[in-house]
Amino acid sequence: MRRQHRSRRAPTFPHGYRYRLDDQDEANQNYLADEEEEAEEEARVMGVPNGQGQPTGNTWWQKLQLMNEYLWDPEQRMSLARTGQSWSLILVIYFFFYASLAAVITVCMYTLFLTISTYMPTFTERVKPPGVMIRPFAHSLNFNFNVSEPDTWQHYVISLNGFLQGYNDSLQEEMNVDCPPGQYFIQDGNEDEDKKACQFKRSFLKNCSGLEDPTFGYSTGQPCILLKMNRIVGFRPELGDPVKVSCKVQRGDENDIRSINYYPESASFDLRYYPYYGKLTHVNYTSPLVAMHFTDVVKNQVVPVQCQLKGKGIINDVINDHFVGRVIFTLNIET
Amino acid sequence: FQKTPEIYSVELSGTKDVKKTDKGDGKQKYRGLKNKCSNFRKNDQIEEIKEELDLDDHKLSSEELEKRYGTNIITGLSSARAAELLADGPNALHPPKETQRLSMMVAQLCTFYGIDLVLGSGSLLSYVLLIDSSPITQVYLGAVLALVVILTGIFAYYQEAKSTNIMASFSKMIPQQALVIRDAEKKTIPSEQLVVGDIVEIKGGDQIPADIRLLSSQGCKVDNSSLTGESEPQSRSCDFTHDNPLETKNIGFYSTTCLEGTATGMVINTGDRTIIGQIASLASGVGNEKTPIAIEIEHFVHIVAGVAVSIGIIFFIIAVSMKYPVLYSIIFLIGIIVANVPEGLLATVTVTLSLTAKRMAKKNCLVKNLEAVETLGSTSIICSDKTGTLTQNRMTVAHLWFDNQIFMADTSEDHSNQIFDQSSETWASLAKIITLCNRAEFKPGQESIPIMKKTVVGDASETALLKFSEVILGDVMEVRKRNRKVAEIPFNSTNKFQLSIHETDDPNDKRFLMVMKGAPERILEKCSTIMINGQEQPLDQSTAKAFHTAYMELGGLGERVLGFCHLYLPADEFPETYSFDIDTMNFPTSSLCFVGLLSMIDPPRSTVPDAVTKCRSAGIKVIMVTGDHPITAKAIARSVGIISANSETVEDIAKRLNIAVEQVNEWDAKAAVVTGMELKDMSQEQLDELLANHSEIVFARTSPQQKLIIVEGCQRLGAVVAVTGDGVNDSPALKKADIGIAMGIAGSDAAKNAADMVLLDDNFASIVTGVEEGRLIFDNLKKTIAYTLTKNIAELCPFLIYIIVGLPLPIGTITILFIDLGTDIIPSIALAYEKAESDIMNRKPRHKKKDRLVNKPLALYSYLHVGLMQSLGAFVVYFTVYSQEGFRPSTLIGLRLEWEKHSVNDLEDSYGQEWTRYQRQYLEWTGYTAFFIAIMVQQIADLIIRKTRRNSIFQQGLFRNKVIWVGIASQIIIALILSYGLGSITALNFTMLRAQYWFVAVPYAILIWVYDEVRKFFIRLYPGGWWDKNMYY
């Protein structure tokens, strides 16, 4: 149908300035996302010889038919205005084009990884200065619990117990070495050599180790919270000046927290845990922890606490990032 | 009452045609509907006009008129009464509303932004619903999108308004004054303040200030050409001569000019109620067609929207089946659609068009409507006026006949070389007659102006003769002084000759010289001798035959022929003191000596034949439509090439074969000359056939109303029609045409209002330059759109990968906006400055339905080839940045959820390092910046490859278009500023990027360039082949 129309209209007016727009090449006359419009046009062209406009339902039906014909034209054995041969040709071409593109990309990525060490990150400036996280952590930094209702704090205990499994004394003694405190544990050698890790035993955390008080003080309203500094490959605190932790009330009355015990008592991360060599070689590395034991906190009231790292190379006042060098959480202990 | 129904019935049937073509061609979906609505209004309007045209004022006596309008012929209206009547409205035409037309294309693109905005607020809402912890970003996003919509909208409007303003200032008229009798006093008031019943006086040179019924007239003649198309001056008297108000002599029409004489008249209609006003308002009722570029943009919007929505829906389904929450999936859908909207395109297209409009204005084409810039480029038929457009609009001496020989005179614009033989004695005599028998004079004070440009007081033929003699003989006024005029009979239509008697400049010769010119046959009747080579010889049969042959030949050229003769009055009969009396004619007017013939024509402009040839090679059919005589029209058509040298009309064939016209097969003739009378008798089908089957057509003796019929006929053939016009009556045709071109000098305001374009120099050749610019802009818009579309994929892919593979988002929405509206804007405008790849005037006009602005190869090549390569290049940069910072691709896959959790502040990377949320966020922004830079770098390559579609860049010249390099520089500078200048402003999501990341994408940029060169190479190698068909856009 449509070809007839085309050819009938063809001689009346000079069209298409290129051979490629030749009437015989139906394939080229259909454009992307154009089916509907084409169909409409055709429908209207068809409407002319009959003179009067046709009822809309009819034209819709025609449109549908033309659409259908566009999708599959049994006469010409064409789908989407391409014959099977044309389709296979175009698919083959695209296949080769994309295959070679994929090859190019593979080669590029391969060369990229040749230049990047798997042991040491190329740059670490985005991950410095170190961030801080606390445990227990359950999606929220607000510790609300009722001392007399174990259900409200039981999950903290479970979380802490789970977290500290890797710090069990037996495990640490078995896997890691006891290295001298107060100095870096530097291991020279090839970067692909396995590195040893220093022990950080659960027992270092004393009252907060959960060994003596399996509820980590939650049952007595004296919760333990563990603080851990984010690992950064190659990060070294200042020699002789380990990174210290200090907590205070962030906003409000200073006296809301009357005493905090830190374990280890130095409230610092010992230098022997640095530097970190990356997880590929430093397999058994255990992050050092500092436990804060809030032994005397005002009850039945939200107390915002800010724990900061202090030391050379530590920044704890980035406005946008509340986890770099500090951590803020609230305690609301009900009795 | 014959003419009136014709004018309006044209319009009535015109409306019907519109409806029919609607269903027939179906260019637009909505027009039919719109027309149905507007038809009611329009029919009412026409009815109204018809009623009002039942004008019977011309039939009334002055007493009846006085009674009807409550006025007095002697004392006029009272000022109080006039003020009262003025409340009905001033005597001025309301300019037609332009706003609707202004924004058609803009509206198209604005729809896009509408989607954008709705989706933007939608996403905002969704985020609020999700109670995301940082709705701030979404507020930003919403605000930025809104700002983008508003700013680009305002910008586009400003651009359009600017070009309209040029027009407004241009068409501003000097306020007309009218001499009116009020309170029995003559007063000069602005003609706007005239009211019905005013008594006005007009004199030669005035524009008639309103429709007036003449009460008295002294030799009043008016030029009604702008209304009826009759170019001959029409006399006006107070007698009722015809039932039809347009034909009767006692009505003068608003905006026509009084050429000579004086008259008094009573105002019977003012402002929009005048005949002209009604026609003008009718013109604004003729349906505005969507311009081709608006259709193309609509088509483009359909394509992009189609792609966006289908990808969006596919990924919505994928997201849902990947068990994303539905709300998230909706957000993804929105994101995909937003990424597909080319935000910068509206600004780019309007700027590009207005740049071309400016360029065209420099070449004397003032474009009123920005979209018309491109319309001119797709024009396939130009219906051109003859007078003034194709011709110089001034009579010029073209041929001379004396000594039994025809000489050709130079008719070029400056008359520079008159090469005919001037040595003959006959010529000396002829020159003397030409000089002396002429009443025209140069206006004083024009010494420094070249002769051809001097203003002359006198009619067209006399002006031609004056200038002709001035050029050849030098100071004509001096010659006339030396040959003092003693008596004169001016030309009139009964005598058909002009005569004057002079003293000679030879002091020894006491004879008087009588010189005469006029209609050749009348002059010959009066002659008994003829001058050959300076010798008087008796006029015998053979010389008379020679005269007739020459006369017929010159007449056949469509020229106006004048005969010249003289007589030396014997000194004894007519002594120096003889008093000549022109009333009694006491001197001989027969037995004169015939000297020669001289023929004049309004010659074609010297640039026109070239321009017509260009049109022809550009596949544009030029149709001449003129009110002139068919012979003149045909002669001019031949001389400018509208009828080419070797093509014949039916009449020519008949003459050659010596058979009757009816026996000639009509289709053998390539050319056709059709008169208005023939056109009147033709049916629509016959006209269509005529237009389709003759490649060279001249319409002669047509009325301006018939122009509309011709235009509609052409449009039925699917042609894009350009029409030139100057008269008020042309305005419906100008409106109806796809592009109406009004004459800047000769055009009436109504015509200029109705037109899309104004030719400042009235020159046909300017249209051709316009066509060239229009075609170039179409090509260049194609390049611009291809350039703009390409990066859409590079902006979209990250989002798709983000959804499916779960990588941290490679590029953010705001960053995308910075590409679309920042780095990419100037380069895409720079493509508008690209020179044509080949001679664009050597190809056929584009076919409305087949040569689309955005076609399948363009979309496929931009999206699936270059776009995909760009995305890959950008991803390599992205992976490089993340890997070097610690996140190797293997870790990144599926990391999205953890990565985006605000509570996770110790996320492990591939090296075991732990990242806080903000550190990750910052890295993400670094990724955005890197992706942005990568796209920018590859867009430079894209820009360079888009310079050509077929030729190699090296054929086109890498440095010929300097603006491209400005564009590239701007891209780099904007990127530098964003990365390093604003790096600390987190709201914009840009960070300082390590210098080396700028270069990672460079190999891909080169790859794109090489790939495109290969594509173009194969296109050139196998023109018309499979590759060409699928890869040439």
XYZ file of N, CA and C in Angstrom, chain B residues 85-229:
435
model
N -16.617 60.457 18.953
C -16.495 59.344 18.021
C -15.157 58.627 18.153
N -14.172 59.391 18.559
C -12.828 58.805 18.658
C -12.788 57.700 19.720
N -13.762 57.767 20.610
C -13.827 56.742 21.656
C -14.002 55.340 21.056
N -14.516 55.282 19.833
C -14.684 53.983 19.178
C -13.358 53.335 18.804
N -12.327 54.110 18.887
C -11.021 53.550 18.534
C -10.311 54.449 17.558
N -8.983 54.488 17.639
C -8.227 55.371 16.763
C -8.219 54.843 15.334
N -7.856 55.695 14.443
C -7.794 55.318 13.041
C -6.432 54.702 12.746
N -6.224 53.497 13.245
C -4.947 52.833 13.007
C -5.186 51.334 12.962
N -4.321 50.631 12.268
C -4.459 49.180 12.184
C -3.863 48.553 13.431
N -4.564 47.568 13.939
C -4.000 46.829 15.061
C -2.976 45.855 14.528
N -1.792 45.890 15.077
C -0.824 44.897 14.613
C -1.313 43.521 15.002
N -1.147 42.543 14.126
C -1.611 41.197 14.460
C -0.810 40.629 15.626
N -1.445 39.777 16.373
C -0.759 39.180 17.523
C 0.308 38.215 17.025
N 1.477 38.305 17.614
C 2.590 37.479 17.126
C 2.974 36.398 18.123
N 2.478 36.551 19.332
C 3.005 35.710 20.410
C 2.891 34.228 20.112
N 1.768 33.841 19.538
C 1.547 32.418 19.368
C 2.606 31.811 18.456
N 2.908 32.549 17.430
C 3.862 32.055 16.466
C 5.261 32.010 17.063
N 5.507 33.028 17.862
C 6.834 33.211 18.438
C 7.338 31.965 19.144
N 6.416 31.293 19.810
C 6.921 30.321 20.766
C 6.718 28.878 20.336
N 6.381 28.671 19.077
C 6.031 27.309 18.718
C 7.165 26.314 18.957
N 8.338 26.717 18.493
C 9.469 25.831 18.673
C 9.914 25.823 20.123
N 9.909 27.032 20.701
C 10.324 27.154 22.087
C 9.414 26.299 22.953
N 8.126 26.341 22.642
C 7.166 25.565 23.425
C 7.522 24.089 23.365
N 7.910 23.644 22.162
C 8.291 22.251 21.996
C 9.350 21.859 23.006
N 10.395 22.686 23.016
C 11.512 22.340 23.880
C 11.150 22.545 25.338
N 10.264 23.523 25.559
C 9.887 23.790 26.940
C 9.147 22.596 27.538
N 8.394 21.906 26.695
C 7.708 20.711 27.159
C 8.703 19.790 27.838
N 9.838 19.691 27.194
C 10.939 18.917 27.708
C 11.283 19.307 29.127
N 11.442 20.624 29.272
C 11.843 21.105 30.587
C 10.720 20.925 31.572
N 9.510 21.007 31.049
C 8.359 20.760 31.897
C 8.482 19.373 32.510
N 8.775 18.403 31.646
C 8.964 17.028 32.112
C 10.049 17.017 33.174
N 11.124 17.707 32.814
C 12.270 17.793 33.693
C 11.862 18.273 35.073
N 11.092 19.361 35.044
C 10.725 20.022 36.286
C 9.813 19.120 37.102
N 8.817 18.570 36.413
C 7.865 17.695 37.106
C 8.623 16.534 37.739
N 9.528 15.959 36.933
C 10.274 14.818 37.437
C 11.178 15.232 38.576
N 11.759 16.419 38.431
C 12.641 16.924 39.484
C 11.888 17.028 40.791
N 10.718 17.637 40.737
C 9.956 17.791 41.973
C 9.459 16.423 42.433
N 9.188 15.568 41.438
C 8.770 14.211 41.770
C 9.837 13.496 42.577
N 11.077 13.649 42.105
C 12.158 12.964 42.803
C 12.330 13.550 44.188
N 12.117 14.858 44.259
C 12.212 15.522 45.552
C 11.195 14.914 46.507
N 9.996 14.786 45.990
C 8.904 14.246 46.789
C 9.240 12.827 47.243
N 9.742 12.034 46.293
C 10.034 10.650 46.626
C 11.062 10.586 47.746
N 12.040 11.488 47.643
C 13.077 11.463 48.660
C 12.513 11.855 50.006
N 11.605 12.822 49.985
C 10.977 13.227 51.230
C 10.208 12.046 51.812
N 9.508 11.340 50.910
C 8.741 10.185 51.352
C 9.653 9.130 51.958
N 10.801 8.958 51.345
C 11.738 7.946 51.814
C 12.399 8.355 53.109
N 12.209 9.617 53.447
C 12.868 10.195 54.614
C 14.362 9.928 54.536
N 14.895 10.221 53.414
C 16.329 10.120 53.221
C 16.974 11.123 54.163
N 18.126 10.757 54.672
C 18.713 11.639 55.683
C 19.292 12.904 55.076
N 19.460 12.969 53.747
C 19.967 14.226 53.194
C 19.086 14.722 52.065
N 17.909 15.208 52.431
C 17.051 15.736 51.373
C 17.626 17.030 50.784
N 18.640 17.565 51.459
C 19.231 18.819 51.003
C 19.656 18.715 49.540
N 20.353 17.637 49.199
C 20.818 17.455 47.822
C 19.653 17.498 46.856
N 18.550 16.878 47.299
C 17.402 16.839 46.404
C 16.768 18.218 46.259
N 16.812 18.988 47.339
C 16.310 20.354 47.250
C 17.157 21.124 46.245
N 18.452 20.925 46.358
C 19.358 21.530 45.379
C 18.924 21.176 43.974
N 18.767 19.868 43.802
C 18.473 19.347 42.476
C 17.208 19.976 41.925
N 16.179 19.966 42.761
C 14.918 20.568 42.342
C 15.115 22.023 41.979
N 15.838 22.737 42.846
C 16.053 24.164 42.624
C 16.847 24.383 41.342
N 17.890 23.586 41.164
C 18.724 23.751 39.975
C 17.909 23.490 38.718
N 17.119 22.432 38.747
C 16.303 22.118 37.572
C 15.334 23.245 37.275
N 14.688 23.747 38.335
C 13.747 24.847 38.149
C 14.473 26.046 37.554
N 15.645 26.320 38.085
C 16.429 27.463 37.611
C 16.776 27.289 36.137
N 17.187 26.069 35.816
C 17.546 25.785 34.423
C 16.364 26.039 33.511
N 15.219 25.513 33.922
C 14.017 25.683 33.116
C 13.735 27.159 32.911
N 13.742 27.881 34.009
C 13.364 29.287 33.934
C 14.388 30.077 33.124
N 15.667 29.859 33.431
C 16.699 30.653 32.762
C 16.727 30.398 31.260
N 16.743 29.123 30.884
C 16.817 28.878 29.437
C 15.547 29.345 28.758
N 14.437 29.217 29.455
C 13.182 29.718 28.895
C 13.263 31.213 28.653
N 13.714 31.932 29.675
C 13.834 33.382 29.549
C 14.814 33.726 28.431
N 15.903 32.980 28.415
C 16.931 33.250 27.418
C 16.383 33.091 25.998
N 15.681 31.967 25.801
C 15.128 31.723 24.467
C 14.115 32.797 24.107
N 13.314 33.163 25.097
C 12.306 34.184 24.842
C 12.990 35.497 24.474
N 14.041 35.793 25.219
C 14.779 37.033 24.978
C 15.344 37.047 23.566
N 15.917 35.920 23.173
C 16.499 35.844 21.831
C 15.442 36.099 20.770
N 14.289 35.438 20.967
C 13.213 35.589 19.986
C 12.707 37.013 19.989
N 12.527 37.537 21.198
C 11.961 38.876 21.317
C 12.895 39.893 20.681
N 14.196 39.647 20.813
C 15.155 40.581 20.270
C 14.967 40.719 18.767
N 14.816 39.569 18.127
C 14.689 39.645 16.670
C 13.351 40.263 16.283
N 12.353 40.076 17.135
C 11.077 40.705 16.827
C 11.173 42.209 17.029
N 11.977 42.586 18.019
C 12.123 44.016 18.287
C 12.757 44.766 17.140
N 13.727 44.128 16.513
C 14.350 44.756 15.350
C 13.246 45.169 14.401
N 12.314 44.209 14.241
C 11.216 44.427 13.327
C 10.350 45.578 13.800
N 10.060 45.568 15.093
C 9.164 46.588 15.622
C 9.727 47.977 15.352
N 11.013 48.128 15.629
C 11.607 49.442 15.425
C 11.621 49.771 13.935
N 11.778 48.730 13.161
C 11.868 48.923 11.724
C 10.534 49.407 11.151
N 9.463 48.813 11.657
C 8.182 49.111 11.041
C 7.516 50.344 11.632
N 8.218 50.928 12.568
C 7.613 52.102 13.183
C 7.484 53.194 12.118
N 6.302 53.689 11.963
C 6.071 54.661 10.902
C 6.179 56.076 11.439
N 6.501 56.950 10.527
C 6.411 58.361 10.872
C 4.913 58.666 10.931
N 4.463 59.292 12.013
C 3.014 59.493 12.106
C 2.496 60.329 10.942
N 1.433 59.850 10.372
C 0.847 60.553 9.226
C -0.015 61.713 9.715
N -0.003 62.735 8.925
C -0.834 63.890 9.248
C -1.980 63.953 8.232
N -3.084 64.500 8.683
C -4.205 64.655 7.763
C -4.757 66.068 7.895
N -5.155 66.592 6.755
C -5.752 67.929 6.748
C -7.259 67.745 6.838
N -7.839 68.235 7.917
C -9.238 67.941 8.183
C -10.000 69.238 8.463
N -11.250 69.240 8.081
C -12.076 70.413 8.388
C -12.918 70.093 9.611
N -12.662 70.843 10.667
C -13.474 70.680 11.873
C -13.828 72.058 12.401
N -14.998 72.169 12.906
C -15.479 73.474 13.403
C -15.290 74.544 12.333
N -15.493 74.165 11.072
C -15.377 75.086 9.950
C -13.975 75.637 9.789
N -13.000 74.950 10.363
C -11.620 75.409 10.224
C -10.789 74.272 9.654
N -9.762 74.611 8.864
C -8.852 73.577 8.384
C -7.808 73.327 9.458
N -7.632 72.095 9.806
C -6.670 71.768 10.851
C -5.812 70.596 10.365
N -4.582 70.576 10.826
C -3.750 69.403 10.568
C -3.692 68.576 11.840
N -4.157 67.375 11.748
C -4.120 66.511 12.932
C -3.487 65.176 12.549
N -2.937 64.444 13.540
C -2.431 63.107 13.226
C -3.572 62.259 12.682
N -3.298 61.504 11.654
C -4.406 60.795 11.001
C -5.028 59.745 11.919
N -4.316 59.390 12.978
C -4.896 58.441 13.935
C -6.171 58.964 14.572
N -6.266 60.304 14.620
C -7.401 60.887 15.330
C -8.602 61.138 14.432
N -8.511 60.699 13.197
C -9.658 60.887 12.311
C -10.826 60.022 12.777
N -12.031 60.555 12.577
C -13.205 59.758 12.901
C -14.154 59.758 11.709
N -15.082 58.864 11.741
C -16.079 58.769 10.679
C -16.853 60.081 10.611
N -16.991 60.608 9.411
C -17.723 61.855 9.242
C -16.819 63.058 9.073
N -15.523 62.862 9.339
C -14.592 63.973 9.129
C -14.495 64.309 7.645
N -14.319 65.587 7.364
C -14.092 66.001 5.987
C -12.595 66.227 5.832
N -11.957 65.476 4.930
C -10.509 65.623 4.777
C -10.173 66.103 3.369
N -9.053 66.794 3.286
C -8.557 67.210 1.987
C -7.274 66.457 1.701
N -7.170 65.981 0.477
C -5.928 65.303 0.118
C -5.375 65.920 -1.146
N -4.062 65.801 -1.285
C -3.440 66.311 -2.501
C -2.387 65.307 -2.960
N -1.858 65.540 -4.149
C -0.880 64.621 -4.721
C 0.256 64.349 -3.750
N 0.616 63.060 -3.611
C 1.715 62.693 -2.727
C 1.258 62.237 -1.357
N 0.016 62.564 -0.989
C -0.484 62.163 0.325
C -0.885 60.696 0.311
N -0.785 60.101 1.511
C -1.393 58.797 1.668
C -2.827 59.050 2.116
N -3.755 58.344 1.558
C -5.140 58.572 1.957
C -5.315 58.057 3.384
N -5.779 58.919 4.301
C -5.702 58.599 5.730
C -6.787 57.659 6.235
N -7.834 57.442 5.453
C -8.894 56.525 5.874
C -9.697 56.199 4.620
N -10.679 55.322 4.750
C -11.560 55.123 3.599
C -12.421 56.373 3.453
N -12.352 56.989 2.295
C -13.123 58.216 2.146
C -14.021 58.152 0.929
N -15.153 58.839 1.026
C -16.061 59.020 -0.106
C -15.740 60.398 -0.647
N -15.363 60.458 -1.919
C -14.945 61.738 -2.478
C -16.143 62.657 -2.701
N -15.957 63.901 -2.321
C -17.026 64.884 -2.487
C -16.702 65.835 -3.618
N -15.415 66.104 -3.785
C -15.005 66.897 -4.932
C -13.601 66.476 -5.307
N -13.246 66.665 -6.581
C -11.939 66.184 -7.013
C -11.451 67.027 -8.186
N -10.186 67.384 -8.159
C -9.590 68.059 -9.302
C -8.431 67.191 -9.798
N -8.656 66.484 -10.874
C -7.606 65.669 -11.507
C -6.948 64.699 -10.541
N -7.766 64.173 -9.673
C -7.190 63.300 -8.643
C -6.940 61.897 -9.199
N -5.712 61.413 -8.982
C -5.397 60.042 -9.375
C -4.806 59.318 -8.179
N -5.186 58.060 -8.043
C -4.663 57.302 -6.915
C -3.972 56.033 -7.410
N -3.076 55.567 -6.585
C -2.388 54.311 -6.871
C -2.992 53.245 -5.961
N -3.800 52.389 -6.530
C -4.486 51.364 -5.734
C -3.750 50.039 -5.741
N -2.507 50.056 -6.199
C -1.848 48.774 -6.449
C -1.745 47.929 -5.188
N -1.595 48.569 -4.049
C -1.434 47.766 -2.838
C -2.735 47.059 -2.475
N -3.826 47.530 -3.025
C -5.112 46.927 -2.680
C -5.601 45.978 -3.765
N -5.597 46.453 -4.989
C -6.181 45.658 -6.060
C -5.140 45.067 -6.989
N -3.931 45.552 -6.906
C -2.893 45.035 -7.772
C -2.821 45.747 -9.107
